[in-house]
Amino acid sequence: MKHILVTGGSGFIGSNFVRYWMQSHPSDRVVNLDALTYAGNPENLKNIDDSPNYRFVHGSICDADLVAKLFEEEKIDTVVNFAAESHVDRSILGPEEFIKTNVNGTFTLLEAARNGWDKDNTSCRFLHVSTDEVYGSLGANDPAFTETTPFAPNSPYSASKASSDHLVRAYFHTYGLPVLTTNCSNNYGPYQFPEKLIPLVIINALEGKLLPIYGDGKNIRDWLHVEDHCRGIDAVIQNGVVGETYSIGGCNEWTNIDIVKLVCKHLDKLMPGDSPKSDLITYVKDRLGHDRRYAINAGKMKRELGWEPRFTFEDGIEKTVQWYLGNQEWWERVRDGAYRDYYQQQYS
Ligand code: NAD
Ligand code: DAU
């Protein structure tokens, strides 16, 4: 039985992971430490709240006393660190919170593990959830990122994640802390905050608002369903080699404009209207320093851990569109005043 500290468990991937873990490992203890920033929403886990094996703690990963207390009180032996500021556009508008949480927060967790864990306990694991954005941008014909691609982060967000990855690596080499790092591509699925491309487009289309495409719409991302990411993290916790990094991705590259057209196609099918939703597509000013292409070679995950994505993109996108159609109350509530202010600043 594991005692897992999940940080950022009330956000998009974290809440999907907590739900996934409690279903697939029902006897484990799960402690969710989340600061409930604009992106964290306790409603994401409302069916889990009553479970005796689950505890929610409202607090920051930057709070060293709180984190140390949790390690001791809950006998934490596994950390899965999702907590982060995660949106590239917000990091361009204001990088400071990204440094605080993504760099200092990860450092605080690493220190708690170093001080709290007995070196002889071989079952402890610190899994740091990172991103493919640390590798920078690919040209059209470049091979996909692998675990050995050199770091070249281009946004304050990716630079802060790269910094945290380096700290995690250093704690393995210097102190022998049993760390694992995953670098994953773009996730999609239920409970994603509507600032990110796919939910933003679904919700804007439902409300008859413009669908903003940055630049020429030809930037490429490699999309993975969030449940496949959660299974990948599980595989790395169970069988990953301590000190190693693992690239997780969908082998599923799409230009932004094609994704938006695909979402529109599903919406037209599910909610036919007078005109096709793609009429709302509008090209807008490009993101500063916008990375052109990301792609992951997930060969190591397949070879060494037997992991592969299960969702096809067509199926995953259709289910995601259906989820947003069926959960209007959820997305209406998460778009509070603070989000409206951000939207105004970003798209005006
Ligand atoms: P998210 O923004 O939806 O959720 C982040 C969560 O962290 C929120 O619940 C928030 O309240 C919490 N949080 C923020 N600061 C905190 C702090 N100081 N202390 C405790 N909790 C704090 O993010 P997400 O999309 O779910 O991403 C989760 C992780 O996965 C991040 O580390 C991100 O870098 C990484 N990642 C995301 C993607 C993606 O496509 N979304 C892909 C690869 C990696
Ligand atoms: O690659 C992994 C990363 O994927 C994660 O580390 C990040 O946390 C996550 O936010 C995501 O980053 P992106 O910047 O790729 O995701 P986003 O949904 O913001 O944008 C996807 C693409 O769509 C990107 O090329 C920018 C473009 N875009 C985005 C928005 C919000 C638009 O064209 N219009 C928009 O309004």
Coordinates of C-alpha atoms and ligand atoms in Angstrom, one line a residue:
M1 CA 0.0 0.0 0.0
K2 CA 1.4 3.4 -1.1
H3 CA 1.0 6.7 0.7
I4 CA 0.9 9.1 -2.2
L5 CA 1.2 12.9 -2.1
V6 CA -0.3 14.2 -5.3
T7 CA 0.4 17.9 -5.7
G8 CA -1.9 20.0 -7.9
G9 CA -4.5 17.2 -7.7
S10 CA -7.4 19.7 -8.2
G11 CA -6.2 20.8 -11.7
F12 CA -6.8 19.2 -15.1
I13 CA -4.4 16.3 -15.2
G14 CA -4.0 16.1 -11.4
S15 CA -7.8 15.5 -10.9
N16 CA -7.9 12.9 -13.7
F17 CA -4.9 11.2 -12.1
V18 CA -6.4 11.2 -8.6
R19 CA -9.6 9.6 -10.0
Y20 CA -7.6 7.2 -12.1
W21 CA -5.4 6.2 -9.2
M22 CA -8.2 5.7 -6.6
Q23 CA -10.0 3.4 -9.1
S24 CA -7.0 1.3 -10.1
H25 CA -5.2 1.2 -6.7
P26 CA -8.1 1.4 -4.2
S27 CA -6.2 0.5 -1.1
D28 CA -3.6 3.3 -1.5
R29 CA -3.8 6.5 0.6
V30 CA -3.9 9.6 -1.6
V31 CA -3.2 13.1 -0.2
N32 CA -3.9 16.0 -2.6
L33 CA -2.1 19.2 -1.8
D34 CA -3.4 22.0 -3.9
A35 CA -3.3 25.8 -3.6
L36 CA -6.5 26.2 -5.5
T37 CA -5.3 28.9 -7.8
Y38 CA -7.7 29.9 -10.6
A39 CA -6.9 26.5 -12.3
G40 CA -7.6 24.4 -9.3
N41 CA -11.2 23.4 -8.7
P42 CA -12.3 21.1 -5.8
E43 CA -15.4 20.3 -7.9
N44 CA -13.2 18.3 -10.2
L45 CA -13.1 15.6 -7.5
K46 CA -16.4 15.9 -5.9
N47 CA -17.2 12.2 -6.1
I48 CA -13.9 11.3 -4.4
D49 CA -14.2 13.6 -1.5
D50 CA -15.9 11.2 0.9
S51 CA -13.5 8.3 0.3
P52 CA -11.7 7.4 3.6
N53 CA -8.5 6.9 1.7
Y54 CA -8.5 10.4 0.3
R55 CA -7.5 13.7 2.0
F56 CA -7.5 17.2 0.5
V57 CA -5.1 19.7 1.9
H58 CA -5.5 23.3 0.8
G59 CA -2.0 24.8 0.7
S60 CA 1.0 25.6 -1.4
I61 CA 4.0 23.4 -2.4
C62 CA 6.1 26.4 -1.5
D63 CA 5.1 26.1 2.1
A64 CA 8.1 24.1 3.5
D65 CA 6.6 23.6 7.0
L66 CA 3.3 22.3 5.7
V67 CA 5.0 20.0 3.2
A68 CA 7.3 18.6 5.9
K69 CA 4.4 18.1 8.2
L70 CA 2.4 16.2 5.6
F71 CA 5.4 13.9 4.8
E72 CA 5.6 13.0 8.5
E73 CA 1.8 12.8 9.3
E74 CA 0.9 10.9 6.2
K75 CA 4.0 8.7 6.0
I76 CA 4.4 9.8 2.4
D77 CA 6.4 7.3 0.3
T78 CA 5.5 8.5 -3.2
V79 CA 5.2 12.0 -4.6
V80 CA 3.6 12.9 -7.9
N81 CA 4.2 16.5 -8.6
F82 CA 1.7 18.1 -10.9
A83 CA 1.4 21.4 -9.1
A84 CA 2.4 24.2 -11.5
E85 CA 1.5 27.3 -13.3
S86 CA 0.8 25.7 -16.6
H87 CA -0.4 28.2 -19.2
V88 CA 2.2 29.6 -21.7
D89 CA 0.2 32.8 -22.5
R90 CA -0.1 33.6 -18.8
S91 CA 3.7 33.1 -18.4
I92 CA 4.2 35.7 -21.1
L93 CA 1.9 38.2 -19.4
G94 CA 3.4 37.6 -15.9
P95 CA 6.3 35.1 -15.3
E96 CA 6.8 35.6 -11.6
E97 CA 4.2 33.1 -10.3
F98 CA 5.8 30.5 -12.7
I99 CA 9.2 30.9 -11.0
K100 CA 7.7 30.7 -7.5
T101 CA 5.6 27.6 -8.0
N102 CA 7.4 25.7 -10.7
V103 CA 11.0 26.3 -9.5
N104 CA 10.8 27.2 -5.8
G105 CA 7.8 24.9 -5.2
T106 CA 9.6 21.9 -6.8
F107 CA 12.7 22.7 -4.7
T108 CA 10.6 22.7 -1.5
L109 CA 9.2 19.3 -2.3
L110 CA 12.6 17.9 -3.1
E111 CA 14.0 19.1 0.2
A112 CA 11.0 17.6 2.1
A113 CA 11.7 14.2 0.4
R114 CA 15.4 14.5 1.0
N115 CA 14.9 15.2 4.7
G116 CA 11.9 13.0 5.2
W117 CA 12.9 9.8 3.5
D118 CA 15.2 7.1 4.9
K119 CA 17.9 6.4 2.3
D120 CA 17.6 2.7 2.9
N121 CA 13.9 2.7 2.0
T122 CA 14.0 1.4 -1.5
S123 CA 10.2 1.8 -2.1
C124 CA 10.1 5.6 -2.1
R125 CA 9.5 7.4 -5.4
F126 CA 9.4 11.1 -6.4
L127 CA 7.8 11.5 -9.8
H128 CA 8.1 14.9 -11.4
V129 CA 5.6 15.6 -14.1
S130 CA 7.1 17.8 -16.8
T131 CA 6.5 18.8 -20.4
D132 CA 7.9 18.4 -23.9
E133 CA 8.2 22.2 -24.1
V134 CA 11.6 22.0 -22.3
Y135 CA 13.1 20.8 -25.6
G136 CA 12.1 23.9 -27.5
S137 CA 10.8 23.9 -31.1
L138 CA 11.2 21.4 -33.9
G139 CA 11.6 22.2 -37.6
A140 CA 9.1 20.5 -40.1
N141 CA 11.5 17.6 -40.8
D142 CA 13.3 17.2 -37.5
P143 CA 13.0 13.9 -35.7
A144 CA 10.7 13.9 -32.6
F145 CA 12.0 14.7 -29.1
T146 CA 13.5 11.9 -27.1
E147 CA 14.8 11.6 -23.6
T148 CA 18.3 12.7 -24.9
T149 CA 17.2 15.8 -26.8
P150 CA 19.0 18.9 -25.4
F151 CA 16.9 21.4 -23.4
A152 CA 16.1 24.7 -25.3
P153 CA 13.1 26.2 -23.5
N154 CA 11.7 29.3 -25.2
S155 CA 8.9 30.7 -22.9
P156 CA 9.0 31.7 -19.2
Y157 CA 6.7 28.6 -18.6
S158 CA 9.0 26.1 -20.3
A159 CA 12.1 27.7 -18.8
S160 CA 10.6 27.3 -15.3
K161 CA 9.7 23.7 -16.0
A162 CA 13.2 23.0 -17.4
S163 CA 14.7 24.6 -14.2
S164 CA 12.6 22.2 -12.1
D165 CA 13.6 19.2 -14.2
H166 CA 17.3 20.1 -13.6
L167 CA 16.7 20.4 -9.9
V168 CA 15.1 16.9 -9.9
R169 CA 18.0 15.5 -11.8
A170 CA 20.5 17.1 -9.5
Y171 CA 18.8 15.6 -6.4
F172 CA 19.3 12.1 -7.9
H173 CA 22.9 12.6 -8.8
T174 CA 23.9 14.5 -5.6
Y175 CA 21.7 13.0 -2.9
G176 CA 20.6 9.7 -4.5
L177 CA 16.9 10.8 -4.2
P178 CA 14.7 8.2 -6.0
V179 CA 13.4 10.5 -8.7
L180 CA 11.7 9.9 -12.0
T181 CA 10.7 12.5 -14.6
T182 CA 8.1 12.4 -17.3
N183 CA 8.1 14.8 -20.2
C184 CA 4.7 14.7 -21.8
S185 CA 3.1 16.3 -24.9
N186 CA -0.2 18.3 -25.0
N187 CA -3.0 16.7 -23.1
Y188 CA -6.7 17.0 -23.8
G189 CA -9.9 15.6 -22.1
P190 CA -12.4 16.3 -19.4
Y191 CA -11.8 19.1 -16.8
Q192 CA -9.3 21.1 -18.8
F193 CA -9.5 24.7 -17.9
P194 CA -11.0 26.7 -20.8
E195 CA -7.9 28.9 -21.3
K196 CA -6.3 26.0 -23.3
L197 CA -6.9 25.6 -27.0
I198 CA -9.4 22.7 -27.2
P199 CA -11.8 23.6 -24.4
L200 CA -11.6 27.3 -25.4
V201 CA -12.6 26.5 -28.9
I202 CA -15.5 24.1 -27.8
I203 CA -16.9 26.7 -25.4
N204 CA -16.5 29.7 -27.7
A205 CA -18.2 27.8 -30.5
L206 CA -21.1 26.8 -28.3
E207 CA -21.5 30.5 -27.3
G208 CA -21.2 31.7 -30.9
K209 CA -17.9 33.6 -30.1
L210 CA -14.9 33.8 -32.4
L211 CA -12.4 31.0 -32.4
P212 CA -9.0 32.7 -32.1
I213 CA -6.1 31.0 -34.0
Y214 CA -2.7 32.4 -33.3
G215 CA -0.5 33.3 -36.3
D216 CA -1.0 31.2 -39.4
G217 CA -2.6 28.2 -37.5
K218 CA 0.2 25.9 -38.8
N219 CA 1.9 25.3 -35.4
I220 CA 2.0 21.7 -34.6
R221 CA 1.3 19.9 -31.3
D222 CA 1.3 16.2 -30.4
W223 CA -2.0 15.4 -28.6
L224 CA -2.5 12.7 -26.0
H225 CA -5.7 11.9 -24.0
V226 CA -5.3 12.7 -20.4
E227 CA -6.2 9.1 -19.3
D228 CA -3.4 7.8 -21.4
H229 CA -1.0 10.2 -19.7
C230 CA -2.3 9.0 -16.3
R231 CA -1.6 5.3 -17.3
G232 CA 1.8 6.3 -18.5
I233 CA 2.7 7.9 -15.1
D234 CA 1.4 4.8 -13.4
A235 CA 3.7 2.6 -15.5
V236 CA 6.7 4.9 -14.7
I237 CA 5.9 4.8 -10.9
Q238 CA 5.6 1.0 -10.9
N239 CA 8.4 0.0 -13.2
G240 CA 10.5 3.1 -14.2
V241 CA 14.2 3.1 -13.4
V242 CA 15.1 5.6 -10.7
G243 CA 17.0 8.6 -12.1
E244 CA 15.7 8.2 -15.6
T245 CA 13.4 10.4 -17.7
Y246 CA 10.5 9.2 -19.9
S247 CA 9.0 10.9 -22.9
I248 CA 5.2 10.4 -23.1
G249 CA 3.3 11.4 -26.2
G250 CA 0.5 10.5 -28.6
C251 CA 2.5 10.1 -31.8
N252 CA -0.4 12.3 -33.0
E253 CA 0.7 15.5 -34.6
W254 CA -1.9 18.1 -35.6
T255 CA -1.7 21.7 -36.8
N256 CA -3.8 24.0 -34.7
I257 CA -6.1 24.9 -37.6
D258 CA -6.9 21.2 -38.3
I259 CA -7.7 20.6 -34.7
V260 CA -10.1 23.5 -34.6
K261 CA -11.8 22.3 -37.8
L262 CA -12.1 18.8 -36.3
V263 CA -13.7 20.2 -33.1
C264 CA -16.1 22.2 -35.3
K265 CA -17.0 19.1 -37.3
H266 CA -18.0 17.2 -34.1
L267 CA -20.0 20.2 -32.8
D268 CA -21.8 20.5 -36.1
K269 CA -22.7 16.8 -35.9
L270 CA -23.8 17.0 -32.2
M271 CA -25.5 20.4 -32.4
P272 CA -26.4 21.3 -36.0
G273 CA -27.0 25.0 -36.4
D274 CA -27.8 27.5 -39.3
S275 CA -24.1 27.9 -40.2
P276 CA -21.0 25.7 -39.7
K277 CA -19.1 26.4 -36.6
S278 CA -15.9 26.8 -38.6
D279 CA -17.3 30.2 -39.9
L280 CA -16.2 31.5 -36.4
I281 CA -12.5 30.8 -37.0
T282 CA -10.5 34.0 -36.8
Y283 CA -6.8 34.5 -37.2
V284 CA -5.3 36.7 -34.4
K285 CA -2.0 38.1 -33.4
D286 CA 0.6 35.3 -32.8
R287 CA 1.8 34.3 -29.4
L288 CA 5.3 35.8 -28.6
G289 CA 8.1 33.3 -29.2
H290 CA 5.5 30.8 -30.4
D291 CA 7.1 27.3 -30.7
R292 CA 6.4 25.9 -34.2
R293 CA 6.3 22.2 -33.6
Y294 CA 6.4 19.7 -30.8
A295 CA 6.5 15.9 -31.3
I296 CA 7.4 13.1 -28.9
N297 CA 9.1 9.8 -29.7
A298 CA 7.6 7.6 -27.0
G299 CA 9.6 4.5 -28.0
K300 CA 11.2 4.1 -24.6
M301 CA 7.8 4.0 -22.8
K302 CA 6.7 1.2 -25.2
R303 CA 10.0 -0.8 -25.2
E304 CA 10.8 -0.6 -21.5
L305 CA 7.3 -0.2 -19.9
G306 CA 4.9 -1.7 -22.4
W307 CA 3.0 1.6 -22.5
E308 CA 1.1 2.8 -25.6
P309 CA -1.9 5.3 -25.9
R310 CA -5.3 3.6 -26.1
F311 CA -7.4 6.5 -27.3
T312 CA -7.6 7.3 -31.0
F313 CA -7.7 11.0 -31.5
E314 CA -11.1 11.0 -33.3
D315 CA -12.7 9.0 -30.5
G316 CA -11.0 11.1 -27.7
I317 CA -12.0 14.4 -29.3
E318 CA -15.6 13.3 -29.8
K319 CA -15.8 12.2 -26.1
T320 CA -14.2 15.4 -25.0
V321 CA -16.7 17.5 -27.0
Q322 CA -19.5 15.5 -25.5
W323 CA -18.1 16.0 -22.0
Y324 CA -18.1 19.8 -22.4
L325 CA -21.6 19.7 -23.8
G326 CA -22.8 17.7 -20.8
N327 CA -21.0 19.8 -18.2
Q328 CA -22.0 23.3 -19.0
E329 CA -22.5 24.1 -15.3
W330 CA -18.9 23.1 -14.6
W331 CA -17.4 25.4 -17.2
E332 CA -19.7 28.3 -16.5
R333 CA -18.6 28.2 -12.9
V334 CA -14.9 28.0 -13.5
R335 CA -15.1 31.2 -15.7
D336 CA -15.3 33.6 -12.8
G337 CA -14.4 37.3 -12.8
A338 CA -10.6 36.7 -12.7
Y339 CA -10.8 34.5 -15.8
R340 CA -12.9 37.1 -17.7
D341 CA -10.2 39.7 -16.9
Y342 CA -7.5 37.4 -18.3
Y343 CA -9.6 36.7 -21.4
Q344 CA -10.1 40.4 -22.0
Q345 CA -6.3 41.1 -21.6
Q346 CA -5.3 38.2 -23.9
Y347 CA -7.8 38.5 -26.7
S348 CA -8.8 42.2 -26.8
Ligands
NAD1 P1 -3.5 23.0 -14.4 O1 -3.1 24.4 -14.5 O2 -4.8 22.6 -14.9 O3 -3.4 22.6 -12.8 C1 -2.4 23.0 -12.0 C2 -2.8 22.7 -10.6 O4 -1.8 23.1 -9.7 C3 -4.1 23.5 -10.1 O5 -4.9 22.7 -9.4 C4 -3.5 24.6 -9.2 O6 -4.4 25.0 -8.2 C5 -2.3 23.8 -8.6 N1 -1.2 24.7 -8.1 C6 -0.7 25.8 -8.7 N2 0.2 26.4 -7.9 C7 0.3 25.6 -6.8 C8 1.1 25.7 -5.6 N3 2.0 26.7 -5.4 N4 0.9 24.7 -4.7 C9 0.0 23.7 -4.8 N5 -0.8 23.7 -5.9 C10 -0.6 24.6 -6.9 O7 -2.3 22.2 -15.0 P2 -2.3 20.8 -15.8 O8 -2.6 21.1 -17.3 O9 -3.2 19.9 -15.1 O10 -0.8 20.4 -15.7 C11 -0.3 19.7 -14.6 C12 1.2 19.4 -14.7 O11 1.4 18.7 -15.9 C13 2.0 20.7 -14.8 O12 3.2 20.5 -14.1 C14 2.3 20.8 -16.3 O13 3.5 21.5 -16.5 C15 2.4 19.4 -16.7 N6 2.0 19.1 -18.1 C16 0.8 19.6 -18.6 C17 0.5 19.2 -19.9 C18 -0.8 19.7 -20.5 O14 -1.0 19.5 -21.7 N7 -1.7 20.3 -19.8 C19 1.4 18.5 -20.7 C20 2.6 18.1 -20.2 C21 2.9 18.4 -18.8
DAU2 O1 3.3 20.5 -24.8 C1 2.8 20.4 -23.5 C2 2.2 21.7 -23.0 O2 1.0 21.8 -23.7 C3 2.1 21.8 -21.5 O3 3.3 21.8 -20.9 C4 1.3 23.1 -21.1 O4 1.1 23.1 -19.8 C5 0.0 23.1 -21.9 O5 -0.7 24.3 -21.6 C6 0.2 23.0 -23.4 O6 0.9 24.1 -23.9 P1 0.5 24.8 -25.3 O7 0.9 26.2 -25.3 O8 0.9 23.9 -26.5 O9 -1.1 24.7 -25.2 P2 -2.3 25.7 -25.6 O10 -3.6 24.9 -25.4 O11 -2.2 27.0 -24.8 O12 -2.1 26.0 -27.1 C7 -2.0 24.9 -28.1 C8 -1.7 25.6 -29.4 O13 -2.8 26.4 -29.8 C9 -0.5 26.5 -29.4 O14 0.2 26.4 -30.6 C10 -1.1 27.9 -29.3 C11 -2.4 27.7 -30.0 N1 -3.5 28.6 -29.5 C12 -3.8 28.6 -28.2 C13 -4.8 29.3 -27.7 C14 -5.2 29.3 -26.2 C15 -4.3 29.3 -30.4 O15 -4.0 29.3 -31.7 N2 -5.3 30.1 -30.0 C16 -5.6 30.1 -28.6 O16 -6.5 30.9 -28.3

